[in-house]
PDB file of C-alpha atoms in Angstrom:
ATOM      1  CA  MET A   1     -32.113  23.973 -61.471  1.00 57.00           C
ATOM      2  CA  ASN A   2     -35.772  24.730 -60.730  1.00 61.00           C
ATOM      3  CA  ARG A   3     -37.086  26.545 -57.729  1.00 60.00           C
ATOM      4  CA  VAL A   4     -38.179  23.338 -55.940  1.00 55.00           C
ATOM      5  CA  ALA A   5     -34.717  21.851 -56.224  1.00 55.00           C
ATOM      6  CA  ILE A   6     -33.137  25.083 -55.060  1.00 56.00           C
ATOM      7  CA  SER A   7     -35.484  25.182 -52.088  1.00 60.00           C
ATOM      8  CA  ARG A   8     -34.668  21.596 -51.123  1.00 58.00           C
ATOM      9  CA  PHE A   9     -30.956  22.276 -51.479  1.00 55.00           C
ATOM     10  CA  GLY A  10     -31.277  25.316 -49.238  1.00 53.00           C
ATOM     11  CA  ARG A  11     -33.128  23.383 -46.545  1.00 55.00           C
ATOM     12  CA  ASN A  12     -30.595  20.548 -46.626  1.00 55.00           C
ATOM     13  CA  ALA A  13     -27.716  22.998 -46.423  1.00 48.00           C
ATOM     14  CA  ALA A  14     -29.348  24.660 -43.438  1.00 47.00           C
ATOM     15  CA  ARG A  15     -29.748  21.309 -41.684  1.00 50.00           C
ATOM     16  CA  VAL A  16     -26.093  20.446 -42.289  1.00 44.00           C
ATOM     17  CA  ALA A  17     -25.014  23.829 -40.994  1.00 42.00           C
ATOM     18  CA  LEU A  18     -27.154  23.340 -37.897  1.00 42.00           C
ATOM     19  CA  VAL A  19     -25.722  19.877 -37.238  1.00 40.00           C
ATOM     20  CA  VAL A  20     -22.200  21.285 -37.519  1.00 41.00           C
ATOM     21  CA  ALA A  21     -22.951  24.384 -35.472  1.00 41.00           C
ATOM     22  CA  ILE A  22     -24.626  22.686 -32.497  1.00 42.00           C
ATOM     23  CA  PRO A  23     -21.571  20.662 -31.312  1.00 46.00           C
ATOM     24  CA  ALA A  24     -19.321  23.672 -31.823  1.00 44.00           C
ATOM     25  CA  THR A  25     -21.687  25.875 -29.848  1.00 46.00           C
ATOM     26  CA  LEU A  26     -21.991  23.352 -27.029  1.00 47.00           C
ATOM     27  CA  ALA A  27     -18.229  22.925 -26.884  1.00 47.00           C
ATOM     28  CA  GLY A  28     -17.850  26.667 -26.686  1.00 50.00           C
ATOM     29  CA  CYS A  29     -20.245  26.718 -23.752  1.00 56.00           C
ATOM     30  CA  GLY A  30     -18.067  24.262 -21.826  1.00 72.00           C
ATOM     31  CA  ILE A  31     -20.093  21.068 -22.169  1.00 90.00           C
ATOM     32  CA  ASN A  32     -16.856  19.042 -22.313  1.00 94.00           C
ATOM     33  CA  THR A  33     -15.081  20.877 -19.515  1.00 95.00           C
ATOM     34  CA  ILE A  34     -16.556  18.866 -16.645  1.00 96.00           C
ATOM     35  CA  PRO A  35     -15.661  15.367 -17.940  1.00 96.00           C
ATOM     36  CA  THR A  36     -12.242  16.605 -19.060  1.00 97.00           C
ATOM     37  CA  GLN A  37     -11.401  18.038 -15.642  1.00 98.00           C
ATOM     38  CA  ASP A  38     -12.905  15.002 -13.921  1.00 98.00           C
ATOM     39  CA  GLU A  39     -10.456  12.761 -15.776  1.00 98.00           C
ATOM     40  CA  ALA A  40      -7.571  15.113 -14.984  1.00 99.00           C
ATOM     41  CA  THR A  41      -8.453  14.954 -11.280  1.00 99.00           C
ATOM     42  CA  LYS A  42      -8.565  11.157 -11.345  1.00 98.00           C
ATOM     43  CA  THR A  43      -5.190  11.057 -13.073  1.00 99.00           C
ATOM     44  CA  ALA A  44      -3.673  13.330 -10.419  1.00 99.00           C
ATOM     45  CA  TRP A  45      -5.215  11.154  -7.700  1.00 99.00           C
ATOM     46  CA  ALA A  46      -3.678   8.032  -9.239  1.00 99.00           C
ATOM     47  CA  GLU A  47      -0.253   9.668  -8.985  1.00 99.00           C
ATOM     48  CA  VAL A  48      -0.849  10.376  -5.284  1.00 99.00           C
ATOM     49  CA  GLN A  49      -1.689   6.710  -4.757  1.00 98.00           C
ATOM     50  CA  ASN A  50       1.398   5.596  -6.686  1.00 98.00           C
ATOM     51  CA  GLN A  51       3.756   7.698  -4.579  1.00 98.00           C
ATOM     52  CA  TYR A  52       2.237   6.618  -1.277  1.00 99.00           C
ATOM     53  CA  GLN A  53       2.470   2.991  -2.396  1.00 98.00           C
ATOM     54  CA  ARG A  54       6.116   3.540  -3.312  1.00 98.00           C
ATOM     55  CA  ARG A  55       6.764   4.795   0.215  1.00 98.00           C
ATOM     56  CA  ALA A  56       4.964   1.808   1.729  1.00 98.00           C
ATOM     57  CA  ASP A  57       7.119  -0.537  -0.356  1.00 98.00           C
ATOM     58  CA  LEU A  58      10.321   1.040   0.998  1.00 98.00           C
ATOM     59  CA  ILE A  59       9.395   0.828   4.677  1.00 98.00           C
ATOM     60  CA  PRO A  60       9.901  -2.926   5.357  1.00 98.00           C
ATOM     61  CA  ASN A  61      13.525  -2.784   4.174  1.00 97.00           C
ATOM     62  CA  LEU A  62      14.087   0.439   6.088  1.00 96.00           C
ATOM     63  CA  VAL A  63      12.720  -1.049   9.313  1.00 96.00           C
ATOM     64  CA  ALA A  64      14.764  -4.236   8.850  1.00 96.00           C
ATOM     65  CA  THR A  65      17.960  -2.238   8.308  1.00 96.00           C
ATOM     66  CA  VAL A  66      17.397  -0.012  11.338  1.00 95.00           C
ATOM     67  CA  LYS A  67      16.519  -3.040  13.451  1.00 95.00           C
ATOM     68  CA  GLY A  68      19.883  -4.596  12.623  1.00 95.00           C
ATOM     69  CA  TYR A  69      21.665  -1.691  14.334  1.00 95.00           C
ATOM     70  CA  ALA A  70      19.063  -0.419  16.781  1.00 94.00           C
ATOM     71  CA  ALA A  71      16.995  -3.390  17.904  1.00 91.00           C
ATOM     72  CA  GLN A  72      16.419  -1.688  21.253  1.00 93.00           C
ATOM     73  CA  GLU A  73      14.281   0.937  19.496  1.00 95.00           C
ATOM     74  CA  LYS A  74      11.444  -1.557  19.476  1.00 94.00           C
ATOM     75  CA  ASP A  75       8.667   0.921  20.236  1.00 96.00           C
ATOM     76  CA  VAL A  76       9.418   3.154  17.259  1.00 96.00           C
ATOM     77  CA  LEU A  77       9.972   0.225  14.892  1.00 97.00           C
ATOM     78  CA  THR A  78       6.677  -1.327  15.959  1.00 97.00           C
ATOM     79  CA  ALA A  79       4.864   1.996  15.563  1.00 98.00           C
ATOM     80  CA  VAL A  80       6.166   2.386  12.006  1.00 98.00           C
ATOM     81  CA  THR A  81       5.184  -1.168  11.088  1.00 98.00           C
ATOM     82  CA  GLN A  82       1.694  -0.754  12.520  1.00 98.00           C
ATOM     83  CA  ALA A  83       1.174   2.645  10.890  1.00 98.00           C
ATOM     84  CA  ARG A  84       2.216   1.209   7.534  1.00 98.00           C
ATOM     85  CA  ALA A  85      -0.235  -1.670   7.962  1.00 98.00           C
ATOM     86  CA  SER A  86      -3.044   0.744   8.815  1.00 98.00           C
ATOM     87  CA  ALA A  87      -2.270   2.961   5.817  1.00 98.00           C
ATOM     88  CA  THR A  88      -2.133   0.098   3.323  1.00 98.00           C
ATOM     89  CA  GLN A  89      -5.365  -1.424   4.639  1.00 98.00           C
ATOM     90  CA  VAL A  90      -7.389   1.633   3.629  1.00 98.00           C
ATOM     91  CA  LYS A  91      -8.921   0.696   0.289  1.00 96.00           C
ATOM     92  CA  VAL A  92      -9.037   3.519  -2.229  1.00 97.00           C
ATOM     93  CA  ASP A  93      -9.911   3.923  -5.895  1.00 98.00           C
ATOM     94  CA  ALA A  94     -11.094   6.665  -8.229  1.00 97.00           C
ATOM     95  CA  SER A  95     -14.380   6.996  -6.330  1.00 97.00           C
ATOM     96  CA  THR A  96     -12.544   7.868  -3.103  1.00 98.00           C
ATOM     97  CA  ILE A  97     -11.974  11.461  -4.201  1.00 98.00           C
ATOM     98  CA  THR A  98     -15.710  12.187  -3.914  1.00 98.00           C
ATOM     99  CA  ASP A  99     -16.222  10.164  -0.721  1.00 98.00           C
ATOM    100  CA  PRO A 100     -15.436  12.501   2.211  1.00 98.00           C
ATOM    101  CA  ALA A 101     -15.266   9.779   4.883  1.00 98.00           C
ATOM    102  CA  GLN A 102     -13.028   7.410   2.922  1.00 98.00           C
ATOM    103  CA  PHE A 103     -10.801  10.208   1.642  1.00 99.00           C
ATOM    104  CA  GLN A 104     -10.239  11.559   5.149  1.00 98.00           C
ATOM    105  CA  LYS A 105      -9.571   8.049   6.445  1.00 98.00           C
ATOM    106  CA  PHE A 106      -6.885   7.581   3.801  1.00 98.00           C
ATOM    107  CA  ALA A 107      -5.331  11.006   4.406  1.00 98.00           C
ATOM    108  CA  ALA A 108      -5.307  10.516   8.195  1.00 98.00           C
ATOM    109  CA  ALA A 109      -3.635   7.110   7.901  1.00 98.00           C
ATOM    110  CA  GLN A 110      -0.937   8.495   5.605  1.00 98.00           C
ATOM    111  CA  ASP A 111      -0.351  11.500   7.868  1.00 97.00           C
ATOM    112  CA  GLN A 112       0.005   9.182  10.858  1.00 97.00           C
ATOM    113  CA  LEU A 113       2.586   7.148   8.954  1.00 98.00           C
ATOM    114  CA  SER A 114       4.460  10.343   8.098  1.00 96.00           C
ATOM    115  CA  GLY A 115       4.549  11.217  11.790  1.00 96.00           C
ATOM    116  CA  VAL A 116       6.041   7.928  12.974  1.00 96.00           C
ATOM    117  CA  LEU A 117       8.510   7.922  10.091  1.00 96.00           C
ATOM    118  CA  GLY A 118       9.722  11.254  11.396  1.00 93.00           C
ATOM    119  CA  ARG A 119      10.434   9.592  14.748  1.00 94.00           C
ATOM    120  CA  LEU A 120      12.298   6.786  13.000  1.00 92.00           C
ATOM    121  CA  MET A 121      14.471   9.273  11.142  1.00 87.00           C
ATOM    122  CA  VAL A 122      15.702  10.748  14.423  1.00 90.00           C
ATOM    123  CA  ILE A 123      17.053   7.383  15.587  1.00 91.00           C
ATOM    124  CA  GLN A 124      19.902   7.284  13.077  1.00 89.00           C
ATOM    125  CA  GLU A 125      21.661  10.185  14.815  1.00 88.00           C
ATOM    126  CA  GLN A 126      22.370   7.881  17.750  1.00 93.00           C
ATOM    127  CA  TYR A 127      23.921   5.075  15.673  1.00 95.00           C
ATOM    128  CA  PRO A 128      27.004   6.010  13.578  1.00 94.00           C
ATOM    129  CA  ASP A 129      27.297   2.487  12.152  1.00 95.00           C
ATOM    130  CA  LEU A 130      23.731   2.688  10.898  1.00 95.00           C
ATOM    131  CA  LYS A 131      24.375   6.051   9.233  1.00 90.00           C
ATOM    132  CA  SER A 132      27.326   4.623   7.310  1.00 92.00           C
ATOM    133  CA  ASN A 133      25.549   1.451   6.161  1.00 95.00           C
ATOM    134  CA  GLN A 134      25.336   1.432   2.356  1.00 95.00           C
ATOM    135  CA  ASN A 135      21.918  -0.202   2.251  1.00 95.00           C
ATOM    136  CA  PHE A 136      20.622   2.384   4.697  1.00 95.00           C
ATOM    137  CA  LEU A 137      22.083   5.217   2.625  1.00 93.00           C
ATOM    138  CA  ALA A 138      20.422   3.843  -0.512  1.00 96.00           C
ATOM    139  CA  LEU A 139      17.079   3.592   1.269  1.00 95.00           C
ATOM    140  CA  GLN A 140      17.565   7.128   2.565  1.00 90.00           C
ATOM    141  CA  SER A 141      17.984   8.455  -0.956  1.00 93.00           C
ATOM    142  CA  GLN A 142      14.933   6.588  -2.235  1.00 96.00           C
ATOM    143  CA  LEU A 143      12.753   7.634   0.682  1.00 95.00           C
ATOM    144  CA  GLU A 144      13.818  11.262   0.402  1.00 95.00           C
ATOM    145  CA  GLY A 145      12.929  11.276  -3.285  1.00 96.00           C
ATOM    146  CA  THR A 146       9.598   9.608  -2.587  1.00 98.00           C
ATOM    147  CA  GLU A 147       8.671  12.110   0.127  1.00 97.00           C
ATOM    148  CA  ASN A 148       9.395  14.948  -2.286  1.00 98.00           C
ATOM    149  CA  ARG A 149       7.251  13.320  -4.963  1.00 98.00           C
ATOM    150  CA  ILE A 150       4.422  12.803  -2.462  1.00 98.00           C
ATOM    151  CA  THR A 151       4.480  16.518  -1.672  1.00 98.00           C
ATOM    152  CA  ILE A 152       4.379  17.404  -5.365  1.00 98.00           C
ATOM    153  CA  ALA A 153       1.655  14.847  -6.129  1.00 99.00           C
ATOM    154  CA  ARG A 154      -0.557  16.148  -3.318  1.00 98.00           C
ATOM    155  CA  ARG A 155      -0.052  19.735  -4.442  1.00 98.00           C
ATOM    156  CA  ASP A 156      -0.827  18.914  -8.074  1.00 99.00           C
ATOM    157  CA  TYR A 157      -3.889  16.915  -7.070  1.00 99.00           C
ATOM    158  CA  ASN A 158      -5.215  19.747  -4.899  1.00 99.00           C
ATOM    159  CA  GLU A 159      -4.740  22.269  -7.697  1.00 99.00           C
ATOM    160  CA  THR A 160      -6.477  20.037 -10.248  1.00 99.00           C
ATOM    161  CA  ALA A 161      -9.310  19.140  -7.879  1.00 99.00           C
ATOM    162  CA  GLN A 162      -9.849  22.773  -6.891  1.00 98.00           C
ATOM    163  CA  LYS A 163     -10.116  23.757 -10.539  1.00 98.00           C
ATOM    164  CA  TYR A 164     -12.651  20.970 -11.108  1.00 98.00           C
ATOM    165  CA  ASN A 165     -14.687  22.003  -8.060  1.00 98.00           C
ATOM    166  CA  THR A 166     -14.748  25.601  -9.243  1.00 97.00           C
ATOM    167  CA  THR A 167     -15.993  24.472 -12.641  1.00 97.00           C
ATOM    168  CA  LEU A 168     -18.900  22.621 -11.024  1.00 96.00           C
ATOM    169  CA  ARG A 169     -19.964  25.799  -9.206  1.00 95.00           C
ATOM    170  CA  THR A 170     -19.545  28.482 -11.855  1.00 95.00           C
ATOM    171  CA  PHE A 171     -21.416  29.567 -14.987  1.00 92.00           C
ATOM    172  CA  PRO A 172     -21.809  28.316 -17.689  1.00 91.00           C
ATOM    173  CA  SER A 173     -20.539  24.864 -16.663  1.00 91.00           C
ATOM    174  CA  LEU A 174     -22.877  25.023 -13.659  1.00 90.00           C
ATOM    175  CA  LEU A 175     -25.765  24.506 -16.105  1.00 92.00           C
ATOM    176  CA  TRP A 176     -24.246  21.284 -17.400  1.00 92.00           C
ATOM    177  CA  ALA A 177     -23.426  20.158 -13.853  1.00 92.00           C
ATOM    178  CA  LYS A 178     -27.099  20.410 -12.928  1.00 91.00           C
ATOM    179  CA  THR A 179     -28.394  18.719 -16.090  1.00 94.00           C
ATOM    180  CA  LEU A 180     -26.093  16.400 -18.025  1.00 93.00           C
ATOM    181  CA  TYR A 181     -23.625  15.786 -15.184  1.00 94.00           C
ATOM    182  CA  SER A 182     -25.870  15.840 -12.134  1.00 94.00           C
ATOM    183  CA  ASP A 183     -24.094  12.759 -10.728  1.00 94.00           C
ATOM    184  CA  GLN A 184     -20.746  14.578 -10.522  1.00 95.00           C
ATOM    185  CA  LYS A 185     -19.639  15.453  -6.992  1.00 97.00           C
ATOM    186  CA  PRO A 186     -16.943  17.852  -5.744  1.00 98.00           C
ATOM    187  CA  ALA A 187     -13.510  16.331  -5.184  1.00 99.00           C
ATOM    188  CA  GLN A 188     -12.041  16.190  -1.695  1.00 99.00           C
ATOM    189  CA  LEU A 189      -8.846  18.111  -0.918  1.00 98.00           C
ATOM    190  CA  PHE A 190      -5.809  17.339   1.207  1.00 98.00           C
ATOM    191  CA  GLN A 191      -5.509  19.601   4.225  1.00 94.00           C
ATOM    192  CA  ALA A 192      -2.186  20.927   5.518  1.00 83.00           C
ATOM    193  CA  THR A 193      -1.960  19.076   8.824  1.00 68.00           C
ATOM    194  CA  ALA A 194       0.816  19.481  11.369  1.00 58.00           C
ATOM    195  CA  ALA A 195       2.002  15.919  10.726  1.00 52.00           C
ATOM    196  CA  ALA A 196       2.133  16.430   6.978  1.00 52.00           C
ATOM    197  CA  GLN A 197       4.095  19.664   7.319  1.00 51.00           C
ATOM    198  CA  SER A 198       6.679  18.388   9.795  1.00 49.00           C
ATOM    199  CA  ALA A 199       7.289  14.812   8.715  1.00 45.00           C
ATOM    200  CA  PRO A 200       9.509  13.308   7.771  1.00 54.00           C
ATOM    201  CA  THR A 201      12.753  15.190   7.214  1.00 53.00           C
ATOM    202  CA  VAL A 202      15.004  12.634   5.551  1.00 53.00           C
ATOM    203  CA  ASP A 203      18.639  13.635   5.752  1.00 50.00           C
ATOM    204  CA  PHE A 204      21.122  11.049   6.954  1.00 42.00           C
ATOM    205  CA  SER A 205      24.159  12.365   5.133  1.00 45.00           C
ATOM    206  CA  SER A 206      25.015  15.310   7.369  1.00 42.00           C
ATOM    207  CA  PRO A 207      26.543  14.519  10.771  1.00 41.00           C
ATOM    208  CA  PRO A 208      24.955  16.109  13.823  1.00 38.00           C
ATOM    209  CA  THR A 209      26.440  19.434  14.821  1.00 39.00           C
ATOM    210  CA  ALA A 210      28.795  19.021  17.750  1.00 37.00           C
ATOM    211  CA  THR A 211      28.017  21.005  20.867  1.00 38.00           C
ATOM    212  CA  PRO A 212      30.996  23.234  21.711  1.00 38.00           C
ATOM    213  CA  PRO A 213      32.549  22.586  25.127  1.00 37.00           C
ATOM    214  CA  LYS A 214      31.690  24.964  27.887  1.00 40.00           C
ATOM    215  CA  VAL A 215      34.411  27.357  28.966  1.00 38.00           C
ATOM    216  CA  GLN A 216      35.093  26.948  32.666  1.00 37.00           C
TER     217      GLN A 216
END
C-alpha cells in the first residue's frame, strides 16, 4: 500500500471515529436527558389523570346508593354531584403540566371534590342500613383503593416533575435547555392543600365508637 492510500485510509478512519465519538460525547453530556425526563413526566401525569377519572366514574353509583338510604342528605349529595361535574369539565392533556393556570384549575377542582367527598363519607355513620349494604361496601373498597392510588400517583408525578425541572436549571443540561430544547417549560407541581390532606377518609367497615354512659 503506497503512502497516498495510507493517507486516505487514515483520514477516512479519523472521520469514522469522529462520527462515532460525537454522539457518544453528546450523550455523555446529557443531550438526551431532557426529552427522556419530559416523557417520564408526561407518563406520570397520565397516571394521575387515570386515577382521578377512575374516582369520577365511581361517584355516580356511590351517590345513587347513598341517596337510597339517606335521601334527606340532599345538600351533600348535590354538592358531590356538582363538584364532580366541575372536576370532569376541566379539560387537560399533556400540555397542561406546563400551563400554570390550567394545571391549578384542574388541581383546585379535584381538591374541591375531595373535600365534599369527605363530607359524604361522614353520612354513613348515621345510617346503619347503608353501612351494611353490599353494593355500598363494594363501592367503599373501590373508592378507598382509588384514593390511595391518587395519593401515590400525585407523589410520583411530583417527584418526576421536580427531577425534570432540576435538569432544566442545572449544568450541563442547562446548555441544551437554552439551545436545542428552548421550547421546554418547567412542569407544574401539586401543592399539599388542606383539602387534599384531610379528604376523604374512606372507612365504612368499623362501627363508630360508642360513648360510655355517664356515671351519676
